[in-house]
CSV table of C-alpha atoms and ligand atoms in Angstrom, one decimal:
chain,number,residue,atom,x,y,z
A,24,UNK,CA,-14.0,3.1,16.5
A,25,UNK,CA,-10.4,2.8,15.0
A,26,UNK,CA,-9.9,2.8,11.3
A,27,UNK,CA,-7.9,0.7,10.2
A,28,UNK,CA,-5.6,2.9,7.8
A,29,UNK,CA,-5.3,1.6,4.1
A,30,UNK,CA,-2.1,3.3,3.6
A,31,UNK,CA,-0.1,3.2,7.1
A,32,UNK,CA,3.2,4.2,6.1
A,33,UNK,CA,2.1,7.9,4.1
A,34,UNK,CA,2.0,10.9,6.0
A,35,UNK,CA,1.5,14.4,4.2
A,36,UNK,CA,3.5,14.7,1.3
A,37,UNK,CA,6.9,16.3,1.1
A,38,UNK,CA,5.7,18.7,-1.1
A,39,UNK,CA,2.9,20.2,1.3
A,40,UNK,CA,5.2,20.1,4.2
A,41,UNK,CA,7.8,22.4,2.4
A,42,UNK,CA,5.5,24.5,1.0
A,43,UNK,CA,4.0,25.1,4.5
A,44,UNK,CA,7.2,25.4,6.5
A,45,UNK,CA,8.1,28.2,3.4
A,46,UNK,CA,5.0,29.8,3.7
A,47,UNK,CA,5.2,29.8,7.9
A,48,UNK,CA,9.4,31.0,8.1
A,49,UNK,CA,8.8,34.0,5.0
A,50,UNK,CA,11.5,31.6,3.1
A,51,UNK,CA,12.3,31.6,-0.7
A,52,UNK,CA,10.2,28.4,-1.7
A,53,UNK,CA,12.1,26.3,-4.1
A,54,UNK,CA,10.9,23.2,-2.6
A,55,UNK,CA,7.4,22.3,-4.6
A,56,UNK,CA,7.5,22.6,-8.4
A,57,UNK,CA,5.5,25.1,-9.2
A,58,UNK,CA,6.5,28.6,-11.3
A,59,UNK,CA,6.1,31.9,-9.7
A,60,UNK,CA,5.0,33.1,-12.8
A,61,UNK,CA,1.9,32.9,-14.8
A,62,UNK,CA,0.7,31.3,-17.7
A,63,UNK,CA,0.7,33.1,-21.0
A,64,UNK,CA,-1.6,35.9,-21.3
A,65,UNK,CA,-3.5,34.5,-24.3
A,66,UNK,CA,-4.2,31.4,-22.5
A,67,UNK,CA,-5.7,33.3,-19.3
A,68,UNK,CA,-7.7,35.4,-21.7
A,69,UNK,CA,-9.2,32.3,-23.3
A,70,UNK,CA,-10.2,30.6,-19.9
A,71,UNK,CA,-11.4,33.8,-19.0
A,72,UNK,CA,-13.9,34.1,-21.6
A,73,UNK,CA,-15.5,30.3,-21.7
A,74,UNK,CA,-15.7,31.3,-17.8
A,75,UNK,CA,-17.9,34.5,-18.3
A,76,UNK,CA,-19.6,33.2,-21.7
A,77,UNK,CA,-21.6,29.8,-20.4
A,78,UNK,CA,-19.3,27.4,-20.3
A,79,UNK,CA,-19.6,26.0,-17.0
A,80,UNK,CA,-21.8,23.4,-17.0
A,81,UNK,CA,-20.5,19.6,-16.9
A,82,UNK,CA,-18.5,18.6,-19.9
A,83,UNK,CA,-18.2,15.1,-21.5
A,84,UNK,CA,-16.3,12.5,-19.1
A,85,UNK,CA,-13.4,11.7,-21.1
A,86,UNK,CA,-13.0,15.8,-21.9
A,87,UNK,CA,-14.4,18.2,-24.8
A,88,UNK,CA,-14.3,16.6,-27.9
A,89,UNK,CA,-11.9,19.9,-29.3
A,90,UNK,CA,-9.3,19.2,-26.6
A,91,UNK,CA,-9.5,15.3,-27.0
A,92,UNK,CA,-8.7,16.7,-31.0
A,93,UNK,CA,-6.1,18.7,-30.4
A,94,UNK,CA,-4.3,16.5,-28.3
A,95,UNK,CA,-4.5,13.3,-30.4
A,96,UNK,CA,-3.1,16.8,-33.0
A,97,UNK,CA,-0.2,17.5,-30.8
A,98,UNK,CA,0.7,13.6,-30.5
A,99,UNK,CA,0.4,12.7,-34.1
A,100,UNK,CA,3.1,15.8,-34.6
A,101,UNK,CA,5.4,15.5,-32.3
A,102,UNK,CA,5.7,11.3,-32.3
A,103,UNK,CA,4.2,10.3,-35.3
A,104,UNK,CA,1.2,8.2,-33.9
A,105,UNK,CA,-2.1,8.4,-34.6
A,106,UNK,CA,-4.9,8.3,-32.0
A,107,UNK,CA,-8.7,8.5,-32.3
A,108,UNK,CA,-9.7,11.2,-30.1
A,109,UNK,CA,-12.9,9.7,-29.5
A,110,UNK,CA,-11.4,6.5,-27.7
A,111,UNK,CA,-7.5,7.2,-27.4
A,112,UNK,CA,-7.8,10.3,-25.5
A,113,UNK,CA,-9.4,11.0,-22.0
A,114,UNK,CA,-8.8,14.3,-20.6
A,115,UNK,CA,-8.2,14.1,-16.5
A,116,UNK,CA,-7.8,16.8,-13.5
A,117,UNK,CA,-4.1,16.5,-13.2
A,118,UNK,CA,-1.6,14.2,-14.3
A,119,UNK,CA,-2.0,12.8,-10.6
A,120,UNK,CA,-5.5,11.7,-11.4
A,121,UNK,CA,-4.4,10.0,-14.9
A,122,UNK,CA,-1.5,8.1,-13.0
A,123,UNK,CA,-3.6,6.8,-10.4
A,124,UNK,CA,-6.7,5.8,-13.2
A,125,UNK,CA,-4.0,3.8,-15.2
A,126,UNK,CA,-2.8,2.3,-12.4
A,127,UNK,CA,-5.9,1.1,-10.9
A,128,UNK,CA,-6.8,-0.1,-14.4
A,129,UNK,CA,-4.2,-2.7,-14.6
A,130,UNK,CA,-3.4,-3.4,-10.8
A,131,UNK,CA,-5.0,-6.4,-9.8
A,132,UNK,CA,-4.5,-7.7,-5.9
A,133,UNK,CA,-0.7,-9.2,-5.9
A,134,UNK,CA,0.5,-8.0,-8.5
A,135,UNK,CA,4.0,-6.0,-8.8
A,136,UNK,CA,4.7,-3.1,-10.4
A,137,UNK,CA,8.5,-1.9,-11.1
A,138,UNK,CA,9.1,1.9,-9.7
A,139,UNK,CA,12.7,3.3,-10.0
A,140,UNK,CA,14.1,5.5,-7.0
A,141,UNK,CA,13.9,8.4,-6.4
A,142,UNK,CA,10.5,7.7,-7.1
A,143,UNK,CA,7.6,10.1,-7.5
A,144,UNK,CA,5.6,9.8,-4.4
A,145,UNK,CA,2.1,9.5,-5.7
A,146,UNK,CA,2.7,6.1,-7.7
A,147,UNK,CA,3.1,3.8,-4.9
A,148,UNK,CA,0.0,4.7,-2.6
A,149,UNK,CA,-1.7,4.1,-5.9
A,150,UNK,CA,-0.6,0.7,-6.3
A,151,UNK,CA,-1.0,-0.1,-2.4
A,152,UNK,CA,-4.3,1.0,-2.8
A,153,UNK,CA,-5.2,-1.5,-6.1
A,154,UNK,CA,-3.6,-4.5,-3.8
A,155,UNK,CA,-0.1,-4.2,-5.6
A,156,UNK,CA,3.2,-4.4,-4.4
A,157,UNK,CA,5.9,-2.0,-5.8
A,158,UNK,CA,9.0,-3.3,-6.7
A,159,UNK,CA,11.6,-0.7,-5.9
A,160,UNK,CA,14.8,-0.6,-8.0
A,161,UNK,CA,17.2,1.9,-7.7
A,162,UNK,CA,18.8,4.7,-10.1
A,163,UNK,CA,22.5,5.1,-10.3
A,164,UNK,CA,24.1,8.2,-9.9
A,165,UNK,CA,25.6,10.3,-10.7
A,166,UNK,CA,23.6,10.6,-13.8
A,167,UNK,CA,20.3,8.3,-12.3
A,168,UNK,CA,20.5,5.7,-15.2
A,169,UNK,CA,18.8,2.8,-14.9
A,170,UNK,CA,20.6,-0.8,-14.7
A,171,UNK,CA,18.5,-3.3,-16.5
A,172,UNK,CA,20.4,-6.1,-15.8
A,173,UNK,CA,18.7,-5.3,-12.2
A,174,UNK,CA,14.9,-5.0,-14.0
A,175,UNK,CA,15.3,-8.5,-15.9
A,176,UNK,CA,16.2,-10.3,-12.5
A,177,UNK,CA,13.3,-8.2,-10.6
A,178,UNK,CA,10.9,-9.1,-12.9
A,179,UNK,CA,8.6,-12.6,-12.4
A,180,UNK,CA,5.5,-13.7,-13.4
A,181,UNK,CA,3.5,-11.6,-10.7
A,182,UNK,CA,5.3,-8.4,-12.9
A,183,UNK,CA,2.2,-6.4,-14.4
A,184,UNK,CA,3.2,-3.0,-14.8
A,185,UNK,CA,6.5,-0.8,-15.2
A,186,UNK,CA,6.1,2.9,-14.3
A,187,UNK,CA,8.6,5.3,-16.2
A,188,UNK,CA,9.5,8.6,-15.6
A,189,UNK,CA,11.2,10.4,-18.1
A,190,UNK,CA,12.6,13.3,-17.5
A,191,UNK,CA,12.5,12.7,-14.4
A,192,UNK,CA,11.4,14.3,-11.1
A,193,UNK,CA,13.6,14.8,-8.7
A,194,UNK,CA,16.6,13.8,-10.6
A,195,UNK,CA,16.6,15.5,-14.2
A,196,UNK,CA,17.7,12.5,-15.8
A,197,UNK,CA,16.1,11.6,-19.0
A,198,UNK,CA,16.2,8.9,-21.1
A,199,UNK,CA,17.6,7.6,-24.1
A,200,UNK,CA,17.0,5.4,-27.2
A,201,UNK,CA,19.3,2.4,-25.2
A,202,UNK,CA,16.5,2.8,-22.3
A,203,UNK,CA,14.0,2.0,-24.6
A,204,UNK,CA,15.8,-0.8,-26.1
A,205,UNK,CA,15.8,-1.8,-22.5
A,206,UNK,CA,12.7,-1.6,-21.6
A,207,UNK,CA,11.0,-3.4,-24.9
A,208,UNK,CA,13.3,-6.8,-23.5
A,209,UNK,CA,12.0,-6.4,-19.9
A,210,UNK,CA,8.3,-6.2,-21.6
A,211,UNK,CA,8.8,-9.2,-23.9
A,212,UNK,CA,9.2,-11.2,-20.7
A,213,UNK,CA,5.5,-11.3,-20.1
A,214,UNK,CA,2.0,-9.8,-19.9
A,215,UNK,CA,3.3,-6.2,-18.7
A,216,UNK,CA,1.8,-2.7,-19.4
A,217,UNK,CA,3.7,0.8,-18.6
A,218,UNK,CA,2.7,3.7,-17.2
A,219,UNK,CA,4.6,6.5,-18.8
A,220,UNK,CA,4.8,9.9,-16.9
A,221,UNK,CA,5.7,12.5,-19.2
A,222,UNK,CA,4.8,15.4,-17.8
A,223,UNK,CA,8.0,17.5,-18.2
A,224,UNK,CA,7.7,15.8,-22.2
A,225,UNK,CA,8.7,19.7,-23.8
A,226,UNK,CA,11.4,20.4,-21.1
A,227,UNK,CA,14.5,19.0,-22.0
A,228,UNK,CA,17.7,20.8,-22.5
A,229,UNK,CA,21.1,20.8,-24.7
A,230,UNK,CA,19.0,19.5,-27.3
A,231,UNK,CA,18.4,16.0,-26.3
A,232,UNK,CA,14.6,14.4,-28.1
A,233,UNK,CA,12.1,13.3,-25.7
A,234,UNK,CA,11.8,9.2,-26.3
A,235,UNK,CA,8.3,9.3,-25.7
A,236,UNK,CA,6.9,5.7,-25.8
A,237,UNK,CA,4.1,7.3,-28.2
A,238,UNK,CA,6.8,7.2,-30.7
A,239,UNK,CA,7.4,3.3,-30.1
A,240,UNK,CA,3.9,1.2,-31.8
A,241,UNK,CA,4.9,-2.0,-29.9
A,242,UNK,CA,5.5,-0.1,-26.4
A,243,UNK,CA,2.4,2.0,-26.8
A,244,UNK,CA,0.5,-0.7,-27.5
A,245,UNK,CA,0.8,-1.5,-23.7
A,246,UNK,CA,1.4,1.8,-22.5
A,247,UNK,CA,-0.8,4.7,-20.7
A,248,UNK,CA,0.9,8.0,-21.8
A,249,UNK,CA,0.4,10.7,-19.7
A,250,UNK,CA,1.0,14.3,-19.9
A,251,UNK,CA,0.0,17.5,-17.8
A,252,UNK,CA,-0.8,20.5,-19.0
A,253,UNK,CA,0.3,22.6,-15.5
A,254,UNK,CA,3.4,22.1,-16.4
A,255,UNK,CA,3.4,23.3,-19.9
A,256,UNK,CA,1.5,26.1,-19.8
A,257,UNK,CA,3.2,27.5,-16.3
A,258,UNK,CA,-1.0,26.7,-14.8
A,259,UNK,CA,-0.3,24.1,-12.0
A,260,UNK,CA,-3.1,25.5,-10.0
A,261,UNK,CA,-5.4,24.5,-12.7
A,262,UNK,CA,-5.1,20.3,-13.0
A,263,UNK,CA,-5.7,19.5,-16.5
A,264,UNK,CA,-3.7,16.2,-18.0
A,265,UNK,CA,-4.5,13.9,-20.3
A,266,UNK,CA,-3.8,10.0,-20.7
A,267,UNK,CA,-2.9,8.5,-24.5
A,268,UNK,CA,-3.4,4.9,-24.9
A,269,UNK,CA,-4.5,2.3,-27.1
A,270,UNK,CA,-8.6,1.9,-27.3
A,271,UNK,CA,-8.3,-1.3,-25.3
A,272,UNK,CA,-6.2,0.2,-22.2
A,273,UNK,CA,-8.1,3.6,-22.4
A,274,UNK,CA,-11.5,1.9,-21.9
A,275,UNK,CA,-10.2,0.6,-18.7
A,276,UNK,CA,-8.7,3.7,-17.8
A,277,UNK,CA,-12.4,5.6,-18.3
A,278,UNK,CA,-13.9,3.7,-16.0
A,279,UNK,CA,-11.8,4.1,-13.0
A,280,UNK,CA,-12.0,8.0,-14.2
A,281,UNK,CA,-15.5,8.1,-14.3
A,282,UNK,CA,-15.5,7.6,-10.4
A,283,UNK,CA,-12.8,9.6,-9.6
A,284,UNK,CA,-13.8,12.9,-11.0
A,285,UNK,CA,-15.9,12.3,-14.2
A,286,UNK,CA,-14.0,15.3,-15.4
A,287,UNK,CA,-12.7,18.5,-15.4
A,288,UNK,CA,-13.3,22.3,-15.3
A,289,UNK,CA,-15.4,22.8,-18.3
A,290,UNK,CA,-13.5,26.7,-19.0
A,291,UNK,CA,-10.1,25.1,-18.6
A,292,UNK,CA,-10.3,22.7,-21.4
A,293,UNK,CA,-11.8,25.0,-23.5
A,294,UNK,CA,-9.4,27.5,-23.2
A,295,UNK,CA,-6.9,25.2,-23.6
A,296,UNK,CA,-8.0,23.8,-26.4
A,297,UNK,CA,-8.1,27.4,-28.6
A,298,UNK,CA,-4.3,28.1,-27.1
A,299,UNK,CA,-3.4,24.5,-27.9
A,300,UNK,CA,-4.0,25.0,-31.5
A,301,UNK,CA,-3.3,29.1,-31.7
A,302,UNK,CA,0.1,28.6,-30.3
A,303,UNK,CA,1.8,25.6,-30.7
A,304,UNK,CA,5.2,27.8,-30.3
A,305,UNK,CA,4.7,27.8,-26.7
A,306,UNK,CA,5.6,24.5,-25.9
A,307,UNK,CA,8.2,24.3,-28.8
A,308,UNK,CA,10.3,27.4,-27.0
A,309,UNK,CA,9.8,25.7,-23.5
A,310,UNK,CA,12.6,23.7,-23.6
A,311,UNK,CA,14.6,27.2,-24.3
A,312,UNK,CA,13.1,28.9,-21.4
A,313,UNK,CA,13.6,26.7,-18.9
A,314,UNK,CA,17.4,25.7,-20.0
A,315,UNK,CA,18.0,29.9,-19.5
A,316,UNK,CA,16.8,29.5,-16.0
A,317,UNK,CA,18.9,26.1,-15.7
A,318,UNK,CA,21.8,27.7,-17.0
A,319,UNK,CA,21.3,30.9,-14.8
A,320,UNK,CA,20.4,29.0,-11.6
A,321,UNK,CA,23.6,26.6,-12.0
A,322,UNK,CA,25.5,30.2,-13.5
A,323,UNK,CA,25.0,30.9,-10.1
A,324,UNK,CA,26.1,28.5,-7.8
A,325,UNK,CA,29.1,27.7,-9.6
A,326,UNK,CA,30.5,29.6,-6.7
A,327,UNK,CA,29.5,28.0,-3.8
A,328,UNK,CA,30.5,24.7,-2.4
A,329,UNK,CA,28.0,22.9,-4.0
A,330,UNK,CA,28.8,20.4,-6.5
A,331,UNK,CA,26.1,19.8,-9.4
A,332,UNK,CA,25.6,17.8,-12.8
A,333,UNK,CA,23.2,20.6,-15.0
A,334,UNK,CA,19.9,19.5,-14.9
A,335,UNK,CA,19.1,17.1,-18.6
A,336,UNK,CA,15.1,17.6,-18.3
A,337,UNK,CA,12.4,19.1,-15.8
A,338,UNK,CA,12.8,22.5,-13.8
A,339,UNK,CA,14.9,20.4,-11.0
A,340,UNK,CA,18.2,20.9,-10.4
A,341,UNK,CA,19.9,18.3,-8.1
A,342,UNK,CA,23.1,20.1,-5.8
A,343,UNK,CA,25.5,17.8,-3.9
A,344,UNK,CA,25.8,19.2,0.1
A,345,UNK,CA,28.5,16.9,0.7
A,346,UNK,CA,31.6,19.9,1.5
A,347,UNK,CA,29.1,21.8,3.3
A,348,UNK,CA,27.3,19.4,5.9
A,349,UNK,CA,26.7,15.6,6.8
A,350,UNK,CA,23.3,16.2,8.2
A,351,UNK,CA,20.4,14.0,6.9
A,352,UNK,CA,18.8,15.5,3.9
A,353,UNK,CA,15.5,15.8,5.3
A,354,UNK,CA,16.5,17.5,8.6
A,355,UNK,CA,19.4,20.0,6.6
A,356,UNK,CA,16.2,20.8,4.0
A,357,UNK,CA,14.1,21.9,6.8
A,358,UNK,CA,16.7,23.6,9.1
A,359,UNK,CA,17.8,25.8,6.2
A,360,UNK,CA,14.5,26.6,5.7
A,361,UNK,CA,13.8,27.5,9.2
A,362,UNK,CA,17.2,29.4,9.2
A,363,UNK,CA,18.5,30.5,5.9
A,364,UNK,CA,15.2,31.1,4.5
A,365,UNK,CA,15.4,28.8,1.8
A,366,UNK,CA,13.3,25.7,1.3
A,367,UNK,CA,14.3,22.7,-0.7
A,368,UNK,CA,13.1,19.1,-1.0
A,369,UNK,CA,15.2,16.2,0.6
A,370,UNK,CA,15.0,13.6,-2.1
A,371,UNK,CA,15.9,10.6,1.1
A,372,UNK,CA,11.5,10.4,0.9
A,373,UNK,CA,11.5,9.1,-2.8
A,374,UNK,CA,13.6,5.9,-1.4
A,375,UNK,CA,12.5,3.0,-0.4
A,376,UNK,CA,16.0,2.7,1.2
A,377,UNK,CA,17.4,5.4,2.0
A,378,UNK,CA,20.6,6.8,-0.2
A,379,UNK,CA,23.9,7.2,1.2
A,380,UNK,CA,23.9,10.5,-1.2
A,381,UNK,CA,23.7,13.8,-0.2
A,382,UNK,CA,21.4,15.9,-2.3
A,383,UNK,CA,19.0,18.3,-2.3
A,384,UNK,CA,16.7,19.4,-4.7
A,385,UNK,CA,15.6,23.0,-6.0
A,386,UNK,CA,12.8,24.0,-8.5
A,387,UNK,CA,14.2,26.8,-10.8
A,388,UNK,CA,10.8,27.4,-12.5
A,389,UNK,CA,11.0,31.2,-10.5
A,390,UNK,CA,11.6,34.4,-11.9
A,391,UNK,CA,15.2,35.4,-12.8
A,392,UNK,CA,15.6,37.9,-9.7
A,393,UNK,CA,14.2,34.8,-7.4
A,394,UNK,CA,16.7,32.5,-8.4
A,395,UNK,CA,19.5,35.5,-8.1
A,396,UNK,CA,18.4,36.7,-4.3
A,397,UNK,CA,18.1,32.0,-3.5
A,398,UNK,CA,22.0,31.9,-4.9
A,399,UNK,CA,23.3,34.3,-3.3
A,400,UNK,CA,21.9,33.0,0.5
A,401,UNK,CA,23.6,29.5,-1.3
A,402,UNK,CA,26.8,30.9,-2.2
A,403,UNK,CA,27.7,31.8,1.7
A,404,UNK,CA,26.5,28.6,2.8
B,188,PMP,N1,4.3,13.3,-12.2
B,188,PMP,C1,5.4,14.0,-11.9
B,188,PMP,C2,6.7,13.4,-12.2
B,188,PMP,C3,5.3,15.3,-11.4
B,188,PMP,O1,6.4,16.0,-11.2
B,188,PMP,C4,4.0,15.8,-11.2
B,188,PMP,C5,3.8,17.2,-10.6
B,188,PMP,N2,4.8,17.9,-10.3
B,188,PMP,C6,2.9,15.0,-11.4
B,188,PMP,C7,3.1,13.8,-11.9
B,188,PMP,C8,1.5,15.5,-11.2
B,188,PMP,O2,1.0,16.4,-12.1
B,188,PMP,P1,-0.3,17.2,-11.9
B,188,PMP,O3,0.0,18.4,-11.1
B,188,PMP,O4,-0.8,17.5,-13.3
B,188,PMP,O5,-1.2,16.3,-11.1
B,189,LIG,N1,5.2,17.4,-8.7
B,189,LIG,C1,5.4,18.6,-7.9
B,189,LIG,C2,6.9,18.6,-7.4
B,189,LIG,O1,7.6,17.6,-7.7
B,189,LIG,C3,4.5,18.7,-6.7
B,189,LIG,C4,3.1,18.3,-6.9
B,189,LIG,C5,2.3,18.3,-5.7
B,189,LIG,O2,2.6,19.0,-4.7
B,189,LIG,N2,1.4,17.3,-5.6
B,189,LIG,O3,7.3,19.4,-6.7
């Protein structure tokens, strides 16, 4: 009996099929973002012991009550608002999880959500599946900004939701206090809510300030603030993220959660929880760290005949192919995986039109002699 497929147009994501291809030709994998190293040793050591000590045993659904604290800690510090842990905070297994709760929170059938592109690719299956319709408008480059001229005339009265990425994945960009300026007239056009993925929220470089919309009371009063810790704490094997937002928005958010996954490894949040508070230096100096890699990786291929703006945010760099090939983006990422030994995402699949650019894009979350042996293979290409 055919099955009718809910979501007909989504194969396997890009980030699974480079991975693979990387794993199947022995090439460097800069493709998925993921870092080759591992977390800090006092965070391992802390998981470790809740794992051998008891702790394994269903926690709370909306995560342990010492994690939901020192969260609601970390927020209240970095962006001056205060949330209850009890009701502002729910704990979720991976960002990925938080971002499809919130949507499916607010989603109702017909209604359309505003996605910028390059767009991260597990936002719109989300929406498809809630009986939305995305709304795709695109970044300009060279620097990805967003025109919001273009968002007043997309937005009607179906608009419910606006999903913001900042910094961004693929492109690096990050935004500034005229985006939020921006996006506070867009929402005072109607009932809409905003889903804000910040999960690269400690990696921005040069010394630009994250605008998280924690820091706005009017925008978080409609927004669903997510973060992930995989990406702070180098762990992004483990799938432990959090959602902030208002005690209204984070009811609805628990209970598409509770029927998701109800929760999440019981030894993960308690470890994180003790390194959370031990070390707060961590993800202070991670902006620091990944610039050094930034700076070495783009250091690097100054010589070759790729042309590149340095990364503002993430652990993505973007590179220009243009002097070097016109091949589509998704057949040049996998050839030079196949044949060079490199693997890099095409950043065509984040469209919902397809660019006319010509860019590639590389994760430089990789040891310092990884990103040395990848630029030199670049460099003769
Ligand atoms: N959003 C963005 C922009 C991401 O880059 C990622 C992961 N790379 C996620 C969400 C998902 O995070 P997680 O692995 O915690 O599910
Ligand atoms: N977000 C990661 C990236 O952009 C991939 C995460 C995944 O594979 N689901 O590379």
């Amino acid at each position: 009996m055919p099955l009718e497929s809910k979501l007909p147009n989504v194969g396997t994501t890009i980030f699974t099929v480079m991975s693979k291809l990387a794993a199947d030709e022995g090439a460097i994998n800069l493709s998925q973002g993921y870092p080759d190293f591992d977390g800090p040793p006092a965070l391992l050591e802390r998981v470790g012991y809740y794992l051998t000590n008891g702790y394994n045993q269903y926690p709370p659904m909306s995560g342990i009550e010492p994690l939901r604290q020192a969260i609601a800690g970390k927020v209240a510090d970095l962006y001056g608002v205060s949330v209850d842990p009890e009701t502002e905070v729910t704990v979720t297994s991976g960002a990925t999880e938080a971002l499809f709760c919130a949507i499916n929170a607010v989603v109702q059938v017909g209604d359309e959500v505003i996605v910028f592109d390059p767009c991260y690719d597990s936002y719109e299956p989300a929406v498809t599946l809630a009986g939305g319709v995305c709304r795709h408008l695109p970044l300009h480059a060279p620097d990805f900004h967003v025109d919001w001229d273009r968002v007043h005339d997309a937005v009607g009265p179906k608009t419910r939701l606006v999903i913001v990425n900042t910094p961004h994945n693929p492109t690096g960009a990050v935004w500034n206090v005229a985006d939020i300026a921006g996006l506070r007239s867009v929402l005072a056009r109607g009932d809409i809510y905003v889903v804000g993925d910040e999960v690269y929220e400690h990696i921005l470089f040069d010394g630009r300030a994250h605008v998280s919309l924690c820091r706005y009371p009017d925008l978080f009063a409609r927004s669903f603030v997510v973060s992930s810790f995989g990406k702070t704490y180098h762990t992004t094997g483990w799938k432990v993220a959090y959602c902030v937002a208002p005690a209204g928005l984070s009811a609805e958010f628990r209970r598409v959660h509770q029927f998701v996954t109800f929760t999440t490894a019981t030894p993960l949040q308690y470890g994180i929880a003790d390194f959370l508070r031990s070390c707060p230096e961590h993800h202070e100096n991670l902006g620091a760290f990944y610039q050094a890699k930034r700076d070495l990786f783009c250091g690097l291929l100054a010589e070759s005949r790729f042309r590149l703006t340095p990364s503002a945010g993430t652990f993505f760099q973007l590179v220009d192919y243009g002097q070097i090939s016109n091949e589509p983006d998704a057949e040049l990422a996998r050839r030079w995986t196949v044949e060079k030994k490199i693997a890099s995402i095409p950043i065509s699949v984040f469209y919902e039109e397809p660019p006319t650019q010509t860019y590639l894009r590389f994760c430089f979350a990789k040891d310092d002699a990884t990103l040395e042996q990848a630029a030199e293979t670049l460099c003769e290409l």
